[in-house]
Each structure stands twice: as structure tokens, then as C-alpha cells.
Short mmCIF file of C-alpha atoms in Angstrom, two decimals:
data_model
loop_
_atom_site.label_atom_id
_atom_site.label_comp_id
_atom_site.label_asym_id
_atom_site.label_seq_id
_atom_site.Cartn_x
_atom_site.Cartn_y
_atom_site.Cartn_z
CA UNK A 1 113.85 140.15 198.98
CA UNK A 2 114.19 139.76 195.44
CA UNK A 3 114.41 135.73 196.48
CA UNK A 4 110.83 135.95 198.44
CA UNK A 5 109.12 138.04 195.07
CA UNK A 6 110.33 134.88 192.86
CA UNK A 7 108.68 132.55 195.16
CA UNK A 8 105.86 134.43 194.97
CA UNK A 9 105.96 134.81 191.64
CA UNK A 10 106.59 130.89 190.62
CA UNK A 11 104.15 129.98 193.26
CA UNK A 12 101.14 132.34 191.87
CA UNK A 13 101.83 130.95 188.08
CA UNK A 14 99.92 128.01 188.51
CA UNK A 15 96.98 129.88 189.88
CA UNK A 16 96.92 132.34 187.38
CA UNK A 17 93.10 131.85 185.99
CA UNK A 18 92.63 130.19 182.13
CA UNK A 19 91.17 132.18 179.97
CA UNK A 20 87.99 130.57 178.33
CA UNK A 21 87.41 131.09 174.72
CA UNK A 22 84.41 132.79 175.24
CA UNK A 23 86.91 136.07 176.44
CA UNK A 24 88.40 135.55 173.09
CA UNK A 25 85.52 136.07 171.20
CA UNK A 26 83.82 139.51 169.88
CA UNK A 27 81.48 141.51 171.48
CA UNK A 28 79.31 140.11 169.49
CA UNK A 29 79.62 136.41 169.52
CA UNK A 30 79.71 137.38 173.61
CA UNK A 31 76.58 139.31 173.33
CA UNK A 32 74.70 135.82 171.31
CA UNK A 33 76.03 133.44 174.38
CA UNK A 34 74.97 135.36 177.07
CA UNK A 35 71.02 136.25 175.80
CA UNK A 36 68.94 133.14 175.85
CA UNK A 37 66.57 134.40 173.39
CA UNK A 38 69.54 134.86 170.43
CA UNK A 39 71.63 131.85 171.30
CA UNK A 40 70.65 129.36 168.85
CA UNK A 41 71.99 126.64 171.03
CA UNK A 42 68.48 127.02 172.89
CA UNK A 43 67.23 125.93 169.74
CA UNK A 44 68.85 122.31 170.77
CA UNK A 45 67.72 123.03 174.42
CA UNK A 46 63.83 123.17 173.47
CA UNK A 47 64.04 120.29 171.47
CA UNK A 48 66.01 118.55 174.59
CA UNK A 49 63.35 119.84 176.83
CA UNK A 50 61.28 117.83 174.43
CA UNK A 51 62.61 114.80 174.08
CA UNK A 52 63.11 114.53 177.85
CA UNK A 53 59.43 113.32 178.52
CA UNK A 54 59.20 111.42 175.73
CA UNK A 55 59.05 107.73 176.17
CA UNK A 56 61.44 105.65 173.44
CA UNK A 57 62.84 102.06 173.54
CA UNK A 58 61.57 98.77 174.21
CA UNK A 59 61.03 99.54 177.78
CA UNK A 60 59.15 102.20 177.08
CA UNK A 61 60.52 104.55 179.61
CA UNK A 62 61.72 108.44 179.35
CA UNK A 63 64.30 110.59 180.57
CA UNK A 64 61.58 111.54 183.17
CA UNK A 65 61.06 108.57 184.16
CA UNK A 66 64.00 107.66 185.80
CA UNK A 67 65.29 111.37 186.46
CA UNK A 68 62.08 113.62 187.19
CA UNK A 69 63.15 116.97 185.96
CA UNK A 70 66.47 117.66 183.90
CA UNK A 71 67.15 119.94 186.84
CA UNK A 72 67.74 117.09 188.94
CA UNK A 73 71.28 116.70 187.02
CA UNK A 74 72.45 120.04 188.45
CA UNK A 75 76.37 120.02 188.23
CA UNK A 76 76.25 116.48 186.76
CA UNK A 77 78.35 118.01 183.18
CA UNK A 78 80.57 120.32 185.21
CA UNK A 79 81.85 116.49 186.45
CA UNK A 80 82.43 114.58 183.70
CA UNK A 81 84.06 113.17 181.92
CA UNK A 82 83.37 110.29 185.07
CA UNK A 83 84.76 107.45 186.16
CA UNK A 84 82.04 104.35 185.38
CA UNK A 85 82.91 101.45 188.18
CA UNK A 86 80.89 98.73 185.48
CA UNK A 87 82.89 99.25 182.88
CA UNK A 88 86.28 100.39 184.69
CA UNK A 89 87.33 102.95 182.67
CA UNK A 90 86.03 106.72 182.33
CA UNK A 91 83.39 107.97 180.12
CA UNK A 92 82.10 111.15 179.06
CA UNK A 93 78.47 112.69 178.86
CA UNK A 94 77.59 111.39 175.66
CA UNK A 95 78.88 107.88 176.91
CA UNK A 96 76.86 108.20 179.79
CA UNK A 97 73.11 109.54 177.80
CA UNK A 98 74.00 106.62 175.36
CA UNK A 99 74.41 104.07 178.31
CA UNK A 100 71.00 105.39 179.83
CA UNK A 101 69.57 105.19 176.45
CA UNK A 102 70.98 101.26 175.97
CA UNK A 103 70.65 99.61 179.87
CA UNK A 104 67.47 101.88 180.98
CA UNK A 105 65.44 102.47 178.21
CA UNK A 106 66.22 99.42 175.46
CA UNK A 107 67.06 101.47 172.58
CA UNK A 108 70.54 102.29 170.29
CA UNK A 109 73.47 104.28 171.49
CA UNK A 110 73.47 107.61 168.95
CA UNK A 111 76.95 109.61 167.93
CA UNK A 112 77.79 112.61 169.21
CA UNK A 113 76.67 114.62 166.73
CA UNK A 114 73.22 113.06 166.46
CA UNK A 115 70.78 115.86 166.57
CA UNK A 116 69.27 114.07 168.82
CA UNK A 117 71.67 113.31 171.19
CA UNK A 118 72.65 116.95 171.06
CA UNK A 119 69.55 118.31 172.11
CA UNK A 120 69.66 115.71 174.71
CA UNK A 121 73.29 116.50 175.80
CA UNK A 122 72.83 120.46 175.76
CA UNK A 123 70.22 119.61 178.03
CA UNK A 124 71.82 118.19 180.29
CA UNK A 125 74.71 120.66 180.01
CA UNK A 126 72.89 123.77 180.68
CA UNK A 127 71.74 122.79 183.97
CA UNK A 128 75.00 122.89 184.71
CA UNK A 129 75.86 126.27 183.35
CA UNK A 130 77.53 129.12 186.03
CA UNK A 131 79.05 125.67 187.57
CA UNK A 132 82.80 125.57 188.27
CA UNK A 133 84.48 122.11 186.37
CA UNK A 134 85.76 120.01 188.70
CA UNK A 135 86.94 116.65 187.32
CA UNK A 136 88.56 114.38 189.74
CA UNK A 137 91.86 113.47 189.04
CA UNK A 138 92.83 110.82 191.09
CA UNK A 139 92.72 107.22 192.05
CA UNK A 140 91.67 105.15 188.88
CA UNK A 141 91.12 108.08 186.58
CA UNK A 142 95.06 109.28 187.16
CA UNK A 143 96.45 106.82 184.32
CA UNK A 144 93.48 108.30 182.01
CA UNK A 145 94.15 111.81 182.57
CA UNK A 146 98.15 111.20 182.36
CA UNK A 147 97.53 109.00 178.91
CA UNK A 148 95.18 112.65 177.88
CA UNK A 149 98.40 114.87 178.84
CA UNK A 150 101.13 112.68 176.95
CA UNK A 151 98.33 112.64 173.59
CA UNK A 152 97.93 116.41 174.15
CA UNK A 153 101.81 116.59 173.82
CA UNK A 154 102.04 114.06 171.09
CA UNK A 155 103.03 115.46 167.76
CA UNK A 156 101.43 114.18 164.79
CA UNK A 157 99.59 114.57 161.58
CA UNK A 158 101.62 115.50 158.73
CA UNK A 159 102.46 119.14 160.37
CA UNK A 160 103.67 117.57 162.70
CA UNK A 161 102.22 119.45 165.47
CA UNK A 162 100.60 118.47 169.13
CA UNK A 163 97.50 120.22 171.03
CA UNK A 164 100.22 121.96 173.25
CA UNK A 165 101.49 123.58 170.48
CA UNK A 166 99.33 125.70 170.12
CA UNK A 167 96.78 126.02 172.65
CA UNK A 168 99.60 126.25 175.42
CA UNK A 169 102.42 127.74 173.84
CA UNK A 170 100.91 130.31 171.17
CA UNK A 171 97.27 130.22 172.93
CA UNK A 172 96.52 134.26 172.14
CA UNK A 173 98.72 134.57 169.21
CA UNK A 174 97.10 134.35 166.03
CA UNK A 175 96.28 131.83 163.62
CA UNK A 176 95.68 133.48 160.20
CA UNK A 177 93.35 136.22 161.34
CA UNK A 178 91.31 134.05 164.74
CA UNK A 179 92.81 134.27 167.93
CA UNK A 180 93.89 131.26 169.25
CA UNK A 181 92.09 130.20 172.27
CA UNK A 182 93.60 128.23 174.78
CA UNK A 183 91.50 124.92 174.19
CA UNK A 184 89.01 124.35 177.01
CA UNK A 185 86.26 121.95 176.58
CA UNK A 186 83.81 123.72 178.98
CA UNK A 187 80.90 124.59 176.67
CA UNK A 188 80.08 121.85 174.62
CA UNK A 189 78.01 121.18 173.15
CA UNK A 190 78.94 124.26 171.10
CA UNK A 191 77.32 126.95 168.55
CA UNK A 192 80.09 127.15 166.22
CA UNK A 193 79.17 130.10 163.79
CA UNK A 194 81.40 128.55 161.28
CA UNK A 195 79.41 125.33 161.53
CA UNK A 196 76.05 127.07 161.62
CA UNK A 197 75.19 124.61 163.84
CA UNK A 198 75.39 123.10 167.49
CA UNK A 199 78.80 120.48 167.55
CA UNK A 200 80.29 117.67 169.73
CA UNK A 201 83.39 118.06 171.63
CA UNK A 202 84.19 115.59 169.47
CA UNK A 203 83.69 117.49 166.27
CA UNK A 204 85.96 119.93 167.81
CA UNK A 205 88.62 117.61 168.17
CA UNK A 206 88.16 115.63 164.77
CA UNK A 207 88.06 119.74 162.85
CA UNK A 208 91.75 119.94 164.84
CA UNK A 209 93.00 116.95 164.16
CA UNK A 210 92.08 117.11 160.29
CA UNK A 211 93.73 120.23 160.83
CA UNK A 212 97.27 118.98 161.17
CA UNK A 213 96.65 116.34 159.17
CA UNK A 214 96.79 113.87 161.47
CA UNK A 215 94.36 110.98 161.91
CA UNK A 216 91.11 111.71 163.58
CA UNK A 217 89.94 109.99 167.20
CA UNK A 218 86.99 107.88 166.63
CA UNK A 219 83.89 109.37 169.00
CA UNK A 220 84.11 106.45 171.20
CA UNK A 221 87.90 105.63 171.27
CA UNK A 222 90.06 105.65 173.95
CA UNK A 223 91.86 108.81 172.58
CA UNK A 224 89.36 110.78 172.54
CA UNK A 225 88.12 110.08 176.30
CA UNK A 226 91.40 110.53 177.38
CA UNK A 227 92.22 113.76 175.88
CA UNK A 228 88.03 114.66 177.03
CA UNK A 229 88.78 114.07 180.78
CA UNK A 230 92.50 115.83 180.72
CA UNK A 231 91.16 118.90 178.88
CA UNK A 232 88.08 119.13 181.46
CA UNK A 233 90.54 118.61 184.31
CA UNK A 234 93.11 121.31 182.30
CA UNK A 235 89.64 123.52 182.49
CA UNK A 236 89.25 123.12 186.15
CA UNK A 237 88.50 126.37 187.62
CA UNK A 238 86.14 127.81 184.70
CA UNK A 239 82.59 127.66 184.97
CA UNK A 240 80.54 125.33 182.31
CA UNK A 241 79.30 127.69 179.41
CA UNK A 242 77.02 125.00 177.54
CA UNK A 243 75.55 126.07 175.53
CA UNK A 244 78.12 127.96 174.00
CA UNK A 245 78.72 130.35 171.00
CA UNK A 246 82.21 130.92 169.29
CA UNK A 247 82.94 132.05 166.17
CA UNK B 1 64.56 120.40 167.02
CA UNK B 2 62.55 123.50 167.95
CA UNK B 3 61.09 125.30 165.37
CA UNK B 4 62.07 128.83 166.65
CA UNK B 5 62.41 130.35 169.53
CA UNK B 6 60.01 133.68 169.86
CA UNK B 7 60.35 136.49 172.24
CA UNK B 8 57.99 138.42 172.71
CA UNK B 9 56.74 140.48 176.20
CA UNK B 10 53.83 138.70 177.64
CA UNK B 11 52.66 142.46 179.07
CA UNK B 12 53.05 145.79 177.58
CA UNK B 13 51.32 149.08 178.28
CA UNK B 14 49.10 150.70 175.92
CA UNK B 15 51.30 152.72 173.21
CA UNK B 16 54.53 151.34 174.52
CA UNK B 17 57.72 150.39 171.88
CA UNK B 18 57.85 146.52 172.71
CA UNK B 19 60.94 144.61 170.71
CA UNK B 20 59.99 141.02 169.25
CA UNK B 21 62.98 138.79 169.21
CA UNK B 22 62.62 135.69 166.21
CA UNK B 23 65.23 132.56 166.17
CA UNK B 24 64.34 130.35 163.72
CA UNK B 25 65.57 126.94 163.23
CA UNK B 26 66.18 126.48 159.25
CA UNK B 27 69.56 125.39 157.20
CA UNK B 28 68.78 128.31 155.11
CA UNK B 29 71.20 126.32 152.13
CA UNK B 30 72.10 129.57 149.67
CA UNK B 31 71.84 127.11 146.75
CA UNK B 32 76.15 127.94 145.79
CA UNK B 33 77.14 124.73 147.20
CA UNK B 34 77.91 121.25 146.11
CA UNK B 35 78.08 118.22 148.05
CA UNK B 36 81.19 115.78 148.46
CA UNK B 37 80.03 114.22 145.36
CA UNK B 38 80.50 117.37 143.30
CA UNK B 39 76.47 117.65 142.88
CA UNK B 40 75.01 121.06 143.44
CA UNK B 41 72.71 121.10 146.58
CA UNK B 42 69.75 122.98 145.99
CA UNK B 43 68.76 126.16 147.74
CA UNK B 44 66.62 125.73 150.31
CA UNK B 45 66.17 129.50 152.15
CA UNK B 46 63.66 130.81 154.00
CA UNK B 47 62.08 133.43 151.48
CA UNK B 48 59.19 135.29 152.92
CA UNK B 49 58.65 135.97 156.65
CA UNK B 50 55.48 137.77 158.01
CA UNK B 51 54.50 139.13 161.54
CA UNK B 52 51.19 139.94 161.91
CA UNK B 53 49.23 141.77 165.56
CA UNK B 54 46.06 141.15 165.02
CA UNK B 55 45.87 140.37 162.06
CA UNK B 56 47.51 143.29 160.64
CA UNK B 57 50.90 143.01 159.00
CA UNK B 58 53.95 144.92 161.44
CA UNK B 59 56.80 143.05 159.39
CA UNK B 60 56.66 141.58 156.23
CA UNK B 61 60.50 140.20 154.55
CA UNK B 62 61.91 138.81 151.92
CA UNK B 63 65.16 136.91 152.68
CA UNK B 64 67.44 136.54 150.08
CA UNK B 65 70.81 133.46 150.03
CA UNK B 66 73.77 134.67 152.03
CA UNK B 67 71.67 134.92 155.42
CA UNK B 68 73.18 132.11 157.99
CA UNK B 69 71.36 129.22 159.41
CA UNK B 70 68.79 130.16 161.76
CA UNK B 71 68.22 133.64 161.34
CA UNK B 72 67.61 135.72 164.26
CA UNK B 73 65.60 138.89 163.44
CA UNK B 74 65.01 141.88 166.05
CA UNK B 75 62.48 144.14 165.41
CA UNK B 76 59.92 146.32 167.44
CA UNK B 77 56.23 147.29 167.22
CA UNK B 78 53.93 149.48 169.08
CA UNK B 79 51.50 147.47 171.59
CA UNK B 80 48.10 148.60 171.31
CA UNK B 81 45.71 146.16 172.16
CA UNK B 82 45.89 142.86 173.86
CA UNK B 83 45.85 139.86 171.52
CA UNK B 84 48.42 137.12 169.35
CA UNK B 85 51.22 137.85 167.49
CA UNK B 86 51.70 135.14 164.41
CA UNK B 87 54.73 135.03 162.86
CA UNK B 88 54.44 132.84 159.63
CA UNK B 89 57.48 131.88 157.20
CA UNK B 90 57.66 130.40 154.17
CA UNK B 91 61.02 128.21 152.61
CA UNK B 92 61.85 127.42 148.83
CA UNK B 93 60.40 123.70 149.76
CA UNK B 94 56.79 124.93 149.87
CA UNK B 95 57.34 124.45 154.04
CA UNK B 96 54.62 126.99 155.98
CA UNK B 97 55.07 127.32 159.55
CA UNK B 98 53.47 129.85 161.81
CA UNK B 99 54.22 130.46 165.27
CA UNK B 100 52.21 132.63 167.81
CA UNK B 101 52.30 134.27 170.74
CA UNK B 102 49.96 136.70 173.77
CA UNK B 103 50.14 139.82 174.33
CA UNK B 104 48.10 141.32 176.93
CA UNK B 105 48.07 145.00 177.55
CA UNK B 106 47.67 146.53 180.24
#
């Protein structure tokens, strides 16, 4: 008996639901998320909504163009980061806008944390929003995702510390007076109140990284897709939050 | 980027409490700061917000450093007759910007 309720127990760990930051935060900060009208992410949104019909580049085109209404990329963030069969290795949203933005419409690739690109990637996100994150983990995306999970359990930086650390093993302890949330990327891009402003996954991870005092991932490197597509596929399960809010 | 995002109910009956919800996009720099370069970075705050129904004033502010970036302001009025709401603020740059909005009672 006691045999069958350890099975049971070891075999309903893994199911056991992650926690998304978003439960971490304050009333508050909860209350600013959920109402349209206070999140200032929408802020981003408008100007994507903007932006969207607006022809740029040598070929003149827009967003509309080619896609009609954002709506027509339902689900499209809850996916990614995506495995790109040109290039032959995976690539996230931003990757993805700035490829549009170079092949489609003839003009330059922007950084993450362009304002532009923001608006243009919280866009996108939102119509995604309430959608469960499923990022495929198999064929050639497996050696991506496992090269994510060893860098998530690599220490480094001068504290010697990896991502595991503490978003697996103290994830709800705290970290000088925040709680520390487990680490999913499934709302960016992301209000940070501490930033006053709307923030690349990337930001996130460079802000972390800085944090131990290691040597931050370049947007665009390798690391930083990698450790993108595991902590999507680690997120599997939640439902995309983009825009988000957190303290 | 959007300038702000205004909510305000696009129908109201006569003589009922309506709340107007104002986002506005703006760095709101409290002027304490300095850059990387040690230079002080000038404040830049939104110092004088108005909300006017009909041309009569139902909110008039004066913002002060220490706000955040894009201040949100909730506040409520009494809908009496159909017509615009303008909401009109003005930063330490000399930057005016008015927004508007309908009402229409019912």
C-alpha cells in the first residue's frame, strides 16, 4: 500500500503545475496585469497596433501586408522560440519580426529592446495571451533545448551561481525582501515596475546574469536562444501572459 | 508609442458617477539622477494635468518628482450632458498634449 502511494506520489511530481510569477506578485501588481486600461504594457500594444499598417523598407510593404490583421498570428508566441528550416537552427520572436522586417520588407533588423520592436513584439504576443506554451521539443530542436538545460545548470559569474540555483532550488524563498519566482519566460515582453518600462526577455536575462556577475548573452547569441527555447519548453503548461506586469 | 491610453464610458445616464481611467506615456525623470557619465539628467515630469467636460474643469493637478513613469490616474465625475472630455497635460519641456474623448448620455 504504502509502495502504490509512492508511485503515485513520484509519478504526480512531474505534473505538479509551475507556478508563474504573476502568482508571486501583489495584489496589486496582479490587479495592473489583468485590467487593460492600467497595464501600461498596452501603451506598447497601441503603438504596435500602429506600426502594424504602416508601410517601412525599401519594398515598401507593412505588417498588413503580408499578414492582414495581427489576429491572424493567434498562438504564433505561445510557440516559439521555433525551429527556422532556412537557417537550421531555432529562433525566437524577435528573430523572427527582425527576419520579416529584413527578407519581406527591405529594412534593418532592430534589438530587442528597440521601442519599436517592442511595440511590435507585444503585439504579436498578446494575441496570444490565455494560450497554453507549447514548444516542441523534439527532432532538430532536442540538441538546442538540451544545450538551454546544461547553460541553465552552468555555474558562473563571479558568485558562482547557475539559473537552477535559484529559480529551481530556492524558487519561493526569498531574495532580500522579493520572492523568488520560479523563472518562466511566458510574458514577455514584460512591464517591469522596477524598469518603468516594457523589457526583452533578453533584458531579463542580461539583469540576471549581471547579477551573478557573470558575463551577459549577447541578444542574438546562441546562449541566449538556447536558454529562450528551454525556459519556454520548462514553461510548458502555463498560459502566455504578454503583456505582463511584475514588480 | 501611444500617447496615453484613456478610459472613459462611451454611455452614461444622466446624473450617474462615471470613473475616467488616464495612462499616460511619459518618463516622468524626477530630475535626482545622473547618467553613466556622472552628469545630472534633468527633470523632465509631467507638471500640470487638466480634465475638462465641456469645457469646465472636473480635475485639475499638479504632479510633483517621485511619481513613476506613466502615471495612471483614476478619478470619477458626474455625467450630465453628452459631449468630449479633453484631458490636456503639460511636461517641464514646454510639451502640450491633449487627448479627448465622447460621452453621450443617455
Amino acid at each position: 500500500m504504502i509502495r502504490l502511494l509512492l508511485a503515485a506520489l513520484l509519478f504526480a511530481s512531474p505534473a505538479l503545475a509551475q507556478r508563474s510569477g504573476y502568482d508571486d506578485a501583489s495584489v496589486q501588481t496582479r490587479a495592473m496585469q489583468d485590467d487593460d486600461s492600467a497595464n501600461p504594457g498596452f501603451l506598447w500594444v497601441r503603438h504596435g497596433e500602429e506600426l502594424w499598417s504602416q508601410p517601412t523598407g525599401t519594398a515598401g510593404k507593412s505588417c498588413a501586408n503580408c499578414h492582414n490583421a495581427p489576429d491572424t498570428l493567434r498562438n504564433v508566441a505561445a510557440r516559439y522560440p521555433a525551429w527556422d528550416a532556412t537557417l537550421a537552427r531555432p529562433i525566437t520572436l524577435v528573430q523572427r519580426i527582425n527576419r520579416c522586417r529584413e527578407s519581406h520588407q527591405g529594412t534593418t533588423a532592430l534589438a530587442p529592446d528597440n521601442d519599436i520592436m517592442l511595440a511590435l513584439s507585444a503585439l504579436v504576443g498578446l494575441q496570444s495571451r490565455g494560450t497554453k506554451i507549447v514548444v516542441a521539443n523534439d527532432g532538430p530542436l532536442a540538441p538546442f533545448l538540451a544545450d538551454g538545460a546544461r547553460l541553465f545548470r552552468q555555474r558562473q559569474g563571479q558568485l558562482n551561481l547557475s539559473c537552477a540555483n535559484c529559480h529551481d532550488d530556492r524558487a519561493g524563498q526569498r531574495l532580500g525582501g522579493s520572492i523568488i519566482p520560479e523563472g518562466h519566460a511566458n510574458g514577455y515582453p514584460q512591464y517591469r515596475l522596477e524598469w518603468q518600462g516594457l523589457g526583452s526577455f533578453n533584458r531579463r536575462l542580461r539583469s540576471c546574469l549581471i547579477g551573478v556577475r557573470a558575463e551577459p548573452y549577447g541578444p542574438a547569441s546562441a546562449e541566449a536562444v538556447a536558454i529562450e527555447l528551454y525556459l519556454m519548453q520548462r514553461a510548458g503548461g502555463l498560459t502566455v501572459e504578454t503583456p505582463s506586469v511584475r514588480p | 508609442m501611444a500617447r496615453a491610453l484613456i478610459n472613459v464610458p462611451k454611455i452614461a445616464r444622466k446624473g450617474e458617477l462615471v470613473e475616467i481611467r488616464v495612462l499616460i506615456n511619459h518618463v516622468m525623470e524626477p530630475g535626482h539622477r545622473r547618467d553613466a557619465m556622472g552628469a545630472a539628467i534633468p527633470r523632465d515630469i509631467i507638471h500640470s494635468f487638466v480634465c475638462s467636460y465641456n469645457d469646465e474643469d472636473v480635475l485639475r493637478a499638479d504632479f510633483f518628482p517621485a511619481m513613476s513613469a506613466n502615471p495612471y490616474l483614476a478619478f470619477s465625475t458626474i455625467a450630465r450632458d453628452s459631449g468630449s472630455i479633453v484631458f490636456t497635460w503639460t511636461d517641464d519641456q514646454g510639451v502640450v498634449q491633449t487627448e479627448r474623448a465622447t460621452i453621450t448620455i443617455l
